[in-house]
């Protein structure tokens, strides 16, 4: 066949569907037909297949605005009584060692170690009546999926319920081509987050800690060499081999048309590069690693990622917020374990919310902070004098942004903080609220391995007080 064009006798060829002469899709060199043909086989990616899926996607699932979620996952289960649901009038074994402080919402008090959040609480919603029954950690699934059956410790199929980040990845996708739809940062252990499960590995969150490993070009490969037609095939084969060896083939399949842009282009690399931030902004967030991850999360949603989860932990196993007691290492009790975490968290969440607001991103970005359950209403569990055990009865959490109504407290617990007293909020309600914000249809379904459809929302509706 002729490649010069314009001849009546010219016949079609195997790569006609790639439109090799049309300047669309991936543009990195002038030898477009060669590059496109090579990329068609990269990691098993089929460009027309991805374009077809996007064209066939329901209109309701296509992004209309740059909606995003940042989930601050407080791995281990923070004590609600020592943070957002203080009990100042109760005996010391219930109220704990911390004092309470007033907030920007009259009559509402928080822990003394959250002064920044207290001062701007009119921009937050505190939910004190989250029904966290069945939730556990290692793995942390119920609260991040919205499904009570997502309990791998007791349900053999519990790990197959997809996380909310993966549901958003499937039904909405990224806000910007060339960026992954969901990212998890600072992941200390794979058990700290749910994965795509029945949705398929292509919808797993992209691991931010793997960015250098996954997108680094093979040794000796440069962009100049990538433009060399004579070595293109061999170089792509080398890249494919690296992906195979690292186990990221299926994830790369999901990126389809965007795969090469993420490897060779600047968008994803630039998004993960904190050195591009002004020094004053970096200093504002602070030098703690969690705070740097929050800054990175802002950069990612700003550049098109739809769902970012930050694993707020410094350890594997059960997580840093698992404050059983000083004599139950390694996480300490309320005074020695929880107290040092709170100023870091206070700076992190208030700086993030303020920064998003100043950049005009807060109305479209929902910030959620929570763990997997609360902690016992009395100190001294498990033989400790200063710790609290797991309490999968009630927990507190907070939200900001997303265009919702804030400056309120939803729900309440009993005097000792041990039970829900009013307005229970379920994991399904939380999932429905997040999907409502992201424009994901609440009646969307996915299939289990037997082909049976399951709704993405289980017994939940968007939290009415926020709407």
Coordinates of C-alpha atoms in Angstrom, one line a residue, residues 58-448:
X58 CA -23.9 6.7 30.0
X59 CA -24.1 10.4 29.7
X60 CA -24.8 10.7 33.5
X61 CA -21.4 9.1 34.2
X62 CA -19.4 11.5 32.1
X63 CA -17.7 14.3 34.1
X64 CA -19.5 17.6 33.7
X65 CA -17.4 19.4 36.3
X66 CA -14.1 18.7 37.9
X67 CA -15.6 17.0 40.9
X68 CA -13.1 15.3 43.3
X69 CA -12.8 13.6 46.7
X70 CA -9.9 13.7 49.1
X71 CA -10.2 11.0 51.7
X72 CA -8.0 11.4 54.8
X73 CA -8.0 7.9 56.1
X74 CA -7.1 7.8 59.8
X75 CA -5.9 4.2 59.8
X76 CA -6.5 2.4 63.1
X77 CA -9.7 4.2 64.3
X78 CA -9.4 7.6 66.0
X79 CA -11.0 8.1 69.4
X80 CA -14.2 10.1 68.8
X81 CA -14.4 11.2 72.5
X82 CA -10.8 12.6 72.3
X83 CA -11.4 14.5 69.1
X84 CA -14.8 15.6 67.7
X85 CA -17.2 14.3 70.4
X86 CA -15.7 15.5 73.6
X87 CA -17.5 14.8 76.9
X88 CA -16.3 17.6 79.3
X89 CA -18.8 17.0 82.0
X90 CA -18.1 13.3 82.4
X91 CA -15.6 11.5 84.8
X92 CA -12.0 11.4 83.8
X93 CA -12.1 7.8 82.8
X94 CA -14.7 8.7 80.2
X95 CA -13.7 12.3 79.1
X96 CA -10.0 11.3 78.8
X97 CA -6.9 13.5 79.5
X98 CA -7.7 16.3 77.1
X99 CA -9.5 19.6 77.7
X100 CA -12.1 21.0 75.4
X101 CA -12.2 24.3 73.5
X102 CA -14.9 26.4 72.0
X103 CA -15.3 26.6 68.2
X104 CA -16.7 28.9 65.5
X105 CA -20.0 27.1 65.9
X106 CA -21.7 28.4 69.1
X107 CA -22.2 25.7 71.7
X108 CA -19.9 23.2 69.9
X109 CA -16.7 22.1 71.5
X110 CA -13.7 20.1 70.2
X111 CA -10.5 18.7 71.7
X112 CA -8.0 21.3 72.8
X113 CA -5.4 19.9 70.3
X114 CA -7.6 20.8 67.3
X115 CA -7.5 24.6 67.7
X116 CA -7.2 25.4 64.0
X117 CA -10.2 23.3 63.0
X118 CA -12.1 24.7 66.0
X119 CA -11.5 28.3 64.7
X120 CA -12.8 27.5 61.2
X121 CA -15.4 24.9 62.1
X122 CA -18.0 26.9 60.3
X123 CA -16.4 25.4 57.1
X124 CA -16.8 21.9 58.4
X125 CA -19.5 19.4 59.2
X126 CA -18.9 17.0 62.1
X127 CA -20.9 13.8 62.1
X128 CA -21.0 12.3 65.6
X129 CA -23.4 9.4 65.0
X130 CA -21.8 7.2 62.3
X131 CA -23.0 3.7 62.6
X132 CA -19.8 1.6 62.1
X133 CA -21.1 -1.8 63.1
X134 CA -19.2 -4.6 61.4
X135 CA -16.3 -2.4 60.6
X136 CA -12.8 -3.6 61.4
X137 CA -9.3 -3.1 60.3
X138 CA -6.7 -5.2 58.6
X139 CA -8.3 -5.0 56.1
X140 CA -10.1 -1.6 56.3
X141 CA -13.2 -2.1 54.1
X142 CA -16.6 -1.4 55.4
X143 CA -16.4 2.4 55.8
X144 CA -14.4 2.8 52.5
X145 CA -16.9 0.7 50.5
X146 CA -20.3 1.4 52.1
X147 CA -21.0 -2.4 52.3
X148 CA -21.4 -4.1 55.7
X149 CA -20.5 -7.4 54.1
X150 CA -17.1 -6.1 53.1
X151 CA -15.5 -7.8 56.1
X152 CA -12.7 -10.0 54.9
X153 CA -12.0 -11.3 58.4
X154 CA -15.4 -13.1 58.5
X155 CA -16.7 -13.0 54.9
X156 CA -14.5 -15.0 52.4
X157 CA -15.8 -12.6 49.6
X158 CA -15.4 -9.5 51.7
X159 CA -12.4 -8.3 49.9
X160 CA -14.3 -8.3 46.6
X161 CA -16.5 -5.4 47.4
X162 CA -15.1 -2.4 45.6
X163 CA -13.9 0.7 47.4
X164 CA -15.6 4.0 46.7
X165 CA -12.5 5.2 44.9
X166 CA -12.8 2.3 42.5
X167 CA -16.5 2.8 41.9
X168 CA -15.7 6.5 41.1
X169 CA -12.9 5.3 38.8
X170 CA -15.3 3.0 36.9
X171 CA -18.4 5.1 36.7
X172 CA -16.8 8.6 36.3
X173 CA -13.2 8.3 35.5
X174 CA -10.5 11.0 35.7
X175 CA -11.3 14.6 35.2
X176 CA -8.3 15.0 32.8
X177 CA -7.0 12.7 30.1
X178 CA -3.5 11.4 31.0
X179 CA -4.2 11.2 34.8
X180 CA -5.4 8.2 36.8
X181 CA -8.9 8.5 38.1
X182 CA -8.0 7.4 41.7
X183 CA -4.7 7.5 43.6
X184 CA -3.8 6.3 47.1
X185 CA -0.9 8.1 48.8
X186 CA 1.4 7.1 51.7
X187 CA 0.1 3.5 51.6
X188 CA 1.7 1.7 54.5
X189 CA 0.0 -1.7 53.9
X190 CA -2.3 -2.9 51.2
X191 CA -4.8 -3.9 53.8
X192 CA -5.3 -0.2 54.7
X193 CA -7.5 0.4 51.7
X194 CA -10.1 -1.7 49.6
X195 CA -9.3 -2.4 46.0
X196 CA -11.5 -2.8 42.9
X197 CA -12.6 -6.4 43.7
X198 CA -15.4 -7.4 41.4
X199 CA -14.9 -4.3 39.3
X200 CA -11.6 -5.7 38.0
X201 CA -8.0 -4.7 38.7
X202 CA -8.0 -2.0 36.0
X203 CA -10.1 0.1 38.5
X204 CA -7.7 -0.3 41.4
X205 CA -6.4 3.0 42.8
X206 CA -3.0 4.0 41.4
X207 CA -0.4 3.7 44.1
X208 CA 1.4 7.0 44.5
X209 CA 4.3 5.3 46.1
X210 CA 4.9 3.3 42.9
X211 CA 4.9 6.3 40.6
X212 CA 8.7 6.3 40.2
X213 CA 8.9 2.6 39.7
X214 CA 6.1 2.4 37.2
X215 CA 6.7 5.4 35.0
X216 CA 10.5 5.4 35.0
X217 CA 11.8 4.7 31.5
X218 CA 14.0 1.6 31.3
X219 CA 17.7 2.1 31.8
X220 CA 19.2 3.9 28.8
X221 CA 15.9 4.9 27.3
X222 CA 15.4 8.6 26.6
X223 CA 12.7 10.5 24.8
X224 CA 15.1 11.2 22.0
X225 CA 15.6 7.4 21.5
X226 CA 11.9 6.9 21.8
X227 CA 11.5 9.0 18.7
X228 CA 13.9 6.9 16.8
X229 CA 11.8 4.6 14.5
X230 CA 14.6 2.0 14.2
X231 CA 14.6 1.3 18.0
X232 CA 10.9 2.0 18.7
X233 CA 9.7 -1.6 18.7
X234 CA 12.5 -2.9 20.9
X235 CA 12.0 0.0 23.4
X236 CA 8.3 -0.6 23.7
X237 CA 8.9 -4.3 24.3
X238 CA 11.3 -3.4 27.1
X239 CA 8.7 -1.1 28.7
X240 CA 6.1 -3.8 28.4
X241 CA 8.4 -6.3 30.1
X242 CA 8.9 -3.9 33.0
X243 CA 5.2 -3.6 33.4
X244 CA 4.7 -7.3 33.3
X245 CA 7.4 -7.9 35.9
X246 CA 5.9 -5.3 38.3
X247 CA 2.4 -6.7 38.1
X248 CA 0.9 -3.5 36.8
X249 CA -0.3 -4.8 33.4
X250 CA -4.0 -4.7 34.2
X251 CA -3.8 -1.2 35.7
X252 CA -2.0 0.1 32.6
X253 CA -4.7 -1.5 30.4
X254 CA -7.2 0.8 32.0
X255 CA -5.3 3.9 31.0
X256 CA -5.5 2.8 27.4
X257 CA -5.0 5.9 25.2
X258 CA -3.4 7.7 28.1
X259 CA -0.7 5.2 28.8
X260 CA 2.0 6.7 26.7
X261 CA 1.1 10.2 27.7
X262 CA 1.6 9.2 31.4
X263 CA 5.0 7.6 30.6
X264 CA 6.3 10.2 28.2
X265 CA 4.3 13.3 28.9
X266 CA 4.7 15.9 31.6
X267 CA 1.3 16.0 33.2
X268 CA 1.5 13.1 35.6
X269 CA 5.1 13.5 36.3
X270 CA 4.6 17.2 37.0
X271 CA 1.6 16.5 39.3
X272 CA 3.7 14.2 41.5
X273 CA 6.6 16.7 41.7
X274 CA 6.3 18.8 44.9
X275 CA 9.5 20.6 44.0
X276 CA 7.4 22.7 41.6
X277 CA 5.4 24.2 44.5
X278 CA 6.5 27.6 45.7
X279 CA 8.5 27.4 48.9
X280 CA 5.9 29.5 50.8
X281 CA 3.2 26.9 50.0
X282 CA 5.3 24.0 51.1
X283 CA 6.2 25.8 54.3
X284 CA 2.5 26.5 54.9
X285 CA 1.6 22.8 54.8
X286 CA 4.6 21.9 57.0
X287 CA 7.3 19.3 56.8
X288 CA 5.5 16.4 58.3
X289 CA 5.1 13.6 55.7
X290 CA 1.3 13.6 56.1
X291 CA 1.1 17.3 55.3
X292 CA 3.3 16.9 52.3
X293 CA 0.9 14.2 51.1
X294 CA -2.0 16.6 51.6
X295 CA -0.2 19.1 49.3
X296 CA 0.3 16.3 46.8
X297 CA -3.4 15.4 47.0
X298 CA -4.3 19.0 46.2
X299 CA -1.9 19.0 43.2
X300 CA -3.4 15.8 41.9
X301 CA -7.1 16.9 42.1
X302 CA -6.0 20.2 40.6
X303 CA -4.6 18.3 37.6
X304 CA -7.5 15.9 37.0
X305 CA -7.5 13.0 39.5
X306 CA -11.0 12.3 40.8
X307 CA -10.4 10.5 44.0
X308 CA -7.3 10.7 46.3
X309 CA -6.9 8.7 49.5
X310 CA -4.2 9.5 51.9
X311 CA -3.3 6.7 54.3
X312 CA -2.7 8.7 57.5
X313 CA -0.5 6.2 59.1
X314 CA 3.2 5.7 59.9
X315 CA 3.1 2.0 60.3
X316 CA 1.7 -1.2 58.6
X317 CA -0.3 -3.6 60.7
X318 CA -3.4 -1.9 62.2
X319 CA -2.4 1.7 61.7
X320 CA -1.2 4.7 63.8
X321 CA -4.5 5.7 65.3
X322 CA -5.0 2.4 67.0
X323 CA -4.4 3.7 70.5
X324 CA -4.8 0.7 72.8
X325 CA -2.4 1.9 75.5
X326 CA 1.2 2.5 76.3
X327 CA 1.7 -1.1 77.4
X328 CA 0.3 -2.3 74.1
X329 CA 2.9 -1.1 71.6
X330 CA 3.6 0.3 69.1
X331 CA 0.9 2.9 69.0
X332 CA 0.6 4.1 72.6
X333 CA -2.4 5.3 74.5
X334 CA -4.4 8.5 74.3
X335 CA -1.8 10.8 75.9
X336 CA 1.4 9.4 74.4
X337 CA -0.1 7.9 71.2
X338 CA -3.0 10.2 70.1
X339 CA -1.8 13.5 71.5
X340 CA 1.2 13.9 69.1
X341 CA -0.9 13.1 66.1
X342 CA -3.6 15.7 66.6
X343 CA -1.6 18.9 65.9
X344 CA -0.3 17.4 62.7
X345 CA -3.8 16.4 61.6
X346 CA -5.1 19.8 62.7
X347 CA -2.6 21.6 60.5
X348 CA -3.0 19.2 57.6
X349 CA -6.8 19.4 57.3
X350 CA -7.2 23.2 57.9
X351 CA -4.4 24.0 55.5
X352 CA -5.8 21.7 52.8
X353 CA -9.3 23.1 53.1
X354 CA -8.0 26.7 53.1
X355 CA -5.8 26.1 50.2
X356 CA -8.5 24.5 48.1
X357 CA -10.8 27.4 49.0
X358 CA -8.3 30.0 47.9
X359 CA -7.8 28.2 44.6
X360 CA -11.5 28.0 43.9
X361 CA -11.4 24.2 44.2
X362 CA -13.3 23.6 47.4
X363 CA -16.8 23.7 46.1
X364 CA -15.9 20.9 43.7
X365 CA -13.7 18.9 46.1
X366 CA -15.2 17.0 49.0
X367 CA -12.7 16.5 51.9
X368 CA -13.6 13.6 54.1
X369 CA -11.7 12.6 57.3
X370 CA -12.5 9.4 59.2
X371 CA -11.3 6.0 60.4
X372 CA -12.9 2.6 60.6
X373 CA -14.6 2.9 64.0
X374 CA -14.6 4.8 67.3
X375 CA -13.0 3.7 70.6
X376 CA -14.4 2.6 73.9
X377 CA -16.2 5.2 76.1
X378 CA -13.9 4.3 79.0
X379 CA -10.1 4.4 79.4
X380 CA -8.1 1.5 80.7
X381 CA -9.3 -1.3 78.4
X382 CA -7.2 -4.4 77.9
X383 CA -5.4 -3.8 81.2
X384 CA -4.1 -0.4 80.2
X385 CA -4.5 2.8 82.1
X386 CA -4.4 5.2 79.2
X387 CA -5.8 3.4 76.1
X388 CA -9.1 2.7 74.5
X389 CA -10.1 -0.4 72.6
X390 CA -12.0 -0.7 69.3
X391 CA -15.6 0.4 69.4
X392 CA -17.5 -0.6 66.3
X393 CA -20.7 0.9 67.6
X394 CA -20.3 4.6 66.9
X395 CA -17.7 6.9 65.5
X396 CA -17.2 10.5 64.5
X397 CA -16.0 11.9 61.2
X398 CA -15.8 15.3 59.5
X399 CA -16.3 16.8 56.0
X400 CA -15.6 20.0 54.2
X401 CA -16.2 21.4 50.7
X402 CA -18.0 19.7 47.9
X403 CA -20.5 22.5 47.6
X404 CA -22.4 21.1 50.7
X405 CA -23.9 23.0 53.6
X406 CA -21.4 23.1 56.4
X407 CA -21.0 24.8 59.8
X408 CA -23.1 22.1 61.6
X409 CA -22.9 19.0 63.7
X410 CA -25.0 16.0 62.6
X411 CA -26.2 13.5 65.1
X412 CA -25.3 12.9 68.8
X413 CA -24.2 10.1 71.1
X414 CA -25.2 9.2 74.6
X415 CA -23.7 11.1 77.6
X416 CA -20.7 8.7 77.7
X417 CA -20.2 8.5 74.0
X418 CA -20.9 4.8 73.8
X419 CA -24.1 4.7 71.7
X420 CA -25.9 6.6 69.0
X421 CA -28.5 8.9 70.6
X422 CA -29.9 10.5 67.5
X423 CA -29.6 10.5 63.6
X424 CA -27.6 7.4 62.7
X425 CA -25.5 7.8 59.6
X426 CA -24.7 4.5 57.9
X427 CA -21.8 3.5 55.6
X428 CA -24.3 3.3 52.8
X429 CA -25.4 6.9 53.5
X430 CA -21.7 8.0 53.3
X431 CA -21.2 6.2 50.0
X432 CA -24.5 7.7 48.5
X433 CA -23.3 11.2 49.6
X434 CA -19.9 10.7 47.9
X435 CA -21.5 9.3 44.7
X436 CA -24.1 12.1 44.7
X437 CA -21.3 14.6 44.8
X438 CA -19.3 12.9 42.1
X439 CA -22.3 12.6 39.8
X440 CA -22.3 8.8 39.9
X441 CA -25.8 7.3 39.5
X442 CA -26.9 5.9 42.8
X443 CA -28.7 3.0 41.0
X444 CA -25.6 1.9 39.2
X445 CA -24.7 -1.8 39.5
X446 CA -21.7 -4.1 39.1
X447 CA -21.6 -7.9 38.7
X448 CA -20.1 -10.4 41.1

